[in-house]
Short mmCIF file of C-alpha atoms in Angstrom, two decimals:
data_model
loop_
_atom_site.label_atom_id
_atom_site.label_comp_id
_atom_site.label_asym_id
_atom_site.label_seq_id
_atom_site.Cartn_x
_atom_site.Cartn_y
_atom_site.Cartn_z
CA UNK B 1 8.65 11.85 67.88
CA UNK B 2 12.31 10.84 69.24
CA UNK B 3 15.40 12.75 68.49
CA UNK B 4 18.64 10.44 69.44
CA UNK B 5 20.06 14.10 70.45
CA UNK B 6 19.02 15.44 73.90
CA UNK B 7 19.03 19.06 72.56
CA UNK B 8 17.15 18.51 69.58
CA UNK B 9 13.51 18.33 69.46
CA UNK B 10 11.44 17.72 66.33
CA UNK B 11 9.71 20.22 65.04
CA UNK B 12 8.66 19.60 61.09
CA UNK B 13 8.96 17.80 57.80
CA UNK B 14 9.27 18.77 54.87
CA UNK B 15 7.02 18.46 52.46
CA UNK B 16 7.27 19.45 49.26
CA UNK B 17 8.77 22.89 47.72
CA UNK B 18 6.94 25.59 45.77
CA UNK B 19 8.77 27.04 43.03
CA UNK B 20 10.60 29.84 45.02
CA UNK B 21 12.56 27.00 46.49
CA UNK B 22 10.28 27.19 49.93
CA UNK B 23 10.19 24.00 51.66
CA UNK B 24 6.30 23.93 52.71
CA UNK B 25 5.89 21.95 56.10
CA UNK B 26 3.99 19.33 58.22
CA UNK B 27 4.12 20.89 61.52
CA UNK B 28 4.51 19.36 64.47
CA UNK B 29 3.73 22.30 67.16
CA UNK B 30 1.13 24.44 67.46
CA UNK B 31 3.60 27.32 67.34
CA UNK B 32 3.21 28.85 63.81
CA UNK B 33 4.14 33.00 65.08
CA UNK B 34 7.46 31.27 66.39
CA UNK B 35 8.69 30.58 63.16
CA UNK B 36 9.65 33.43 61.69
CA UNK B 37 12.34 34.17 64.73
CA UNK B 38 14.35 30.28 63.42
CA UNK B 39 17.77 31.41 61.85
CA UNK B 40 19.37 27.31 61.25
CA UNK B 41 17.33 24.51 62.21
CA UNK B 42 18.69 20.68 62.42
CA UNK B 43 18.04 18.30 59.42
CA UNK B 44 18.65 14.29 60.72
CA UNK B 45 20.11 11.86 57.40
CA UNK B 46 21.50 8.96 57.59
CA UNK B 47 21.31 9.29 61.54
CA UNK B 48 23.29 12.30 61.74
CA UNK B 49 22.03 15.62 62.30
CA UNK B 50 23.24 18.58 60.11
CA UNK B 51 22.19 22.29 60.01
CA UNK B 52 20.90 23.80 57.80
CA UNK B 53 21.42 27.92 58.04
CA UNK B 54 17.72 29.66 57.29
CA UNK B 55 17.38 32.09 54.14
CA UNK B 56 13.77 33.27 54.74
CA UNK B 57 10.58 32.22 56.37
CA UNK B 58 7.42 32.74 55.29
CA UNK B 59 3.31 32.43 56.78
CA UNK B 60 0.46 32.08 55.41
CA UNK B 61 -3.30 29.90 56.05
CA UNK B 62 -2.09 28.65 58.75
CA UNK B 63 1.55 27.14 56.73
CA UNK B 64 4.82 27.36 57.63
CA UNK B 65 7.72 27.41 54.72
CA UNK B 66 11.19 27.74 55.03
CA UNK B 67 14.10 28.82 52.23
CA UNK B 68 17.71 27.28 53.23
CA UNK B 69 20.95 28.67 51.93
CA UNK B 70 22.54 27.43 49.64
CA UNK B 71 19.43 25.01 48.68
CA UNK B 72 18.85 26.57 44.44
CA UNK B 73 17.34 24.22 43.02
CA UNK B 74 15.48 20.93 42.05
CA UNK B 75 19.02 18.07 43.68
CA UNK B 76 18.79 20.61 46.21
CA UNK B 77 15.06 19.95 47.47
CA UNK B 78 14.79 16.70 45.87
CA UNK B 79 17.69 15.66 49.15
CA UNK B 80 15.45 17.69 51.92
CA UNK B 81 11.92 16.18 51.28
CA UNK B 82 10.56 14.27 53.82
CA UNK B 83 13.19 15.07 56.07
CA UNK B 84 12.42 16.02 59.63
CA UNK B 85 13.43 19.07 60.99
CA UNK B 86 14.85 19.79 64.52
CA UNK B 87 15.83 22.82 66.60
CA UNK B 88 18.25 23.14 68.99
CA UNK B 89 16.17 23.54 72.27
CA UNK B 90 17.57 26.85 72.83
CA UNK B 91 16.21 28.14 70.49
CA UNK B 92 12.68 27.36 71.78
CA UNK B 93 10.31 29.59 72.55
CA UNK B 94 10.25 29.30 76.93
CA UNK B 95 7.17 27.32 77.81
CA UNK B 96 4.83 29.18 80.06
CA UNK B 97 2.60 27.23 82.88
CA UNK B 98 1.32 23.89 82.16
CA UNK B 99 2.51 23.70 79.09
CA UNK B 100 4.70 20.55 77.71
CA UNK B 101 7.32 19.86 74.52
CA UNK B 102 5.52 16.13 72.93
CA UNK B 103 8.96 15.18 72.82
CA UNK B 104 9.41 14.92 76.75
CA UNK B 105 6.09 13.93 76.71
CA UNK B 106 7.82 10.68 75.25
CA UNK B 107 7.71 7.60 76.91
CA UNK B 108 6.08 8.40 79.70
CA UNK B 109 4.34 6.24 81.81
CA UNK B 110 0.14 6.76 82.56
CA UNK B 111 -1.41 6.41 85.66
CA UNK B 112 -5.61 6.32 85.86
CA UNK B 113 -6.99 5.10 88.70
CA UNK B 114 -3.51 4.08 91.07
CA UNK B 115 -2.61 2.36 87.58
CA UNK B 116 0.20 2.11 85.57
CA UNK B 117 -2.13 1.58 82.27
CA UNK B 118 0.70 1.95 79.66
CA UNK B 119 2.87 4.84 78.40
CA UNK B 120 2.93 7.55 75.64
CA UNK B 121 4.01 6.83 72.64
CA UNK B 122 2.91 9.10 70.15
CA UNK B 123 1.87 12.73 70.87
CA UNK B 124 -0.50 13.72 67.48
CA UNK B 125 -1.09 17.54 66.86
CA UNK B 126 -4.65 18.09 65.97
CA UNK B 127 -6.59 21.29 65.06
CA UNK B 128 -9.26 20.38 68.16
CA UNK B 129 -6.31 19.56 70.15
CA UNK B 130 -3.36 17.55 70.83
CA UNK B 131 -3.33 13.68 71.49
CA UNK B 132 -2.02 11.10 74.08
CA UNK B 133 -1.51 7.80 71.96
CA UNK B 134 -0.98 4.99 75.18
CA UNK B 135 0.79 1.83 74.96
CA UNK B 136 -1.66 -0.18 76.97
CA UNK B 137 0.56 -2.83 78.85
CA UNK B 138 -1.50 -5.83 76.98
CA UNK B 139 -0.51 -4.26 73.61
CA UNK B 140 -3.60 -2.41 72.35
CA UNK B 141 -3.60 1.63 71.87
CA UNK B 142 -5.58 4.53 73.98
CA UNK B 143 -6.06 7.53 72.12
CA UNK B 144 -6.71 10.81 74.50
CA UNK B 145 -7.33 14.33 74.39
CA UNK B 146 -4.11 16.26 76.00
CA UNK B 147 -6.92 18.58 77.56
CA UNK B 148 -7.29 18.94 81.51
CA UNK B 149 -10.67 16.93 81.45
CA UNK B 150 -8.37 13.51 80.74
CA UNK B 151 -5.09 15.12 82.39
CA UNK B 152 -5.31 16.19 85.87
CA UNK B 153 -1.21 15.98 86.38
CA UNK B 154 1.91 15.99 84.34
CA UNK B 155 5.57 15.22 86.19
CA UNK B 156 8.77 15.24 83.82
CA UNK B 157 10.85 14.14 86.65
CA UNK B 158 9.43 11.45 87.94
CA UNK B 159 8.70 10.45 83.54
CA UNK B 160 4.58 10.20 84.75
CA UNK B 161 0.99 11.72 83.15
CA UNK B 162 -1.74 10.63 85.93
CA UNK B 163 -5.02 10.59 84.61
CA UNK B 164 -8.24 12.00 85.94
CA UNK B 165 -10.92 9.56 87.05
CA UNK B 166 -13.11 10.44 84.49
CA UNK B 167 -14.15 7.62 81.43
CA UNK B 168 -11.68 7.22 78.64
CA UNK B 169 -12.00 7.56 75.26
CA UNK B 170 -10.61 4.69 73.35
CA UNK B 171 -10.31 3.70 69.62
CA UNK B 172 -10.03 -0.23 69.67
CA UNK B 173 -8.42 -1.70 66.87
CA UNK B 174 -11.32 -2.68 65.33
CA UNK B 175 -13.62 0.93 66.05
CA UNK B 176 -13.18 0.86 61.95
CA UNK B 177 -15.81 -1.91 62.03
CA UNK B 178 -18.07 -0.15 64.32
CA UNK B 179 -18.47 3.06 62.39
CA UNK B 180 -17.38 3.81 65.76
CA UNK B 181 -14.92 4.45 69.02
CA UNK B 182 -16.06 2.43 72.21
CA UNK B 183 -15.69 4.09 75.73
CA UNK B 184 -13.04 2.52 78.35
CA UNK B 185 -15.18 2.80 81.48
CA UNK B 186 -12.13 1.21 83.66
CA UNK B 187 -9.33 -0.61 83.25
CA UNK B 188 -9.01 -4.56 82.80
#
């Protein structure tokens, strides 16, 4: 989720191509309807960002597909496969109250019951809700849904996310051995 260029935001990754040259995307954003407005994207190639023009966009069955201008054969597609797609912040839609770009949440301190328990290391975009992965101070990971039941406040100026005082669901590194998740009643 990190971009070395401040104004570029990670939105997707190229997963495959169809027989008409459209790239099927793995999306890191929920706002699929706004994809039809995309005119240009940036790809990260060897640490540099290359601008590509978007020739056409298809949205079908909850997936987004992009066709890039000047990319017309299998050799062209091979170069793009598994590349991450970024948009300039100016190209992103305006956020409404209590909406955040996942990238802006990265590295925010996480406060639980008045104590900093770690920082956000990843934001997963799942069907039910986004999930914050928190790297705790003790090195373990904690995963919580990004919903008001768990998140009280986000302060991007202070780079902190304040959690509610309710019990937190977490996944211990051995949770698969038990076939369930654990519950943390208080921060250790």
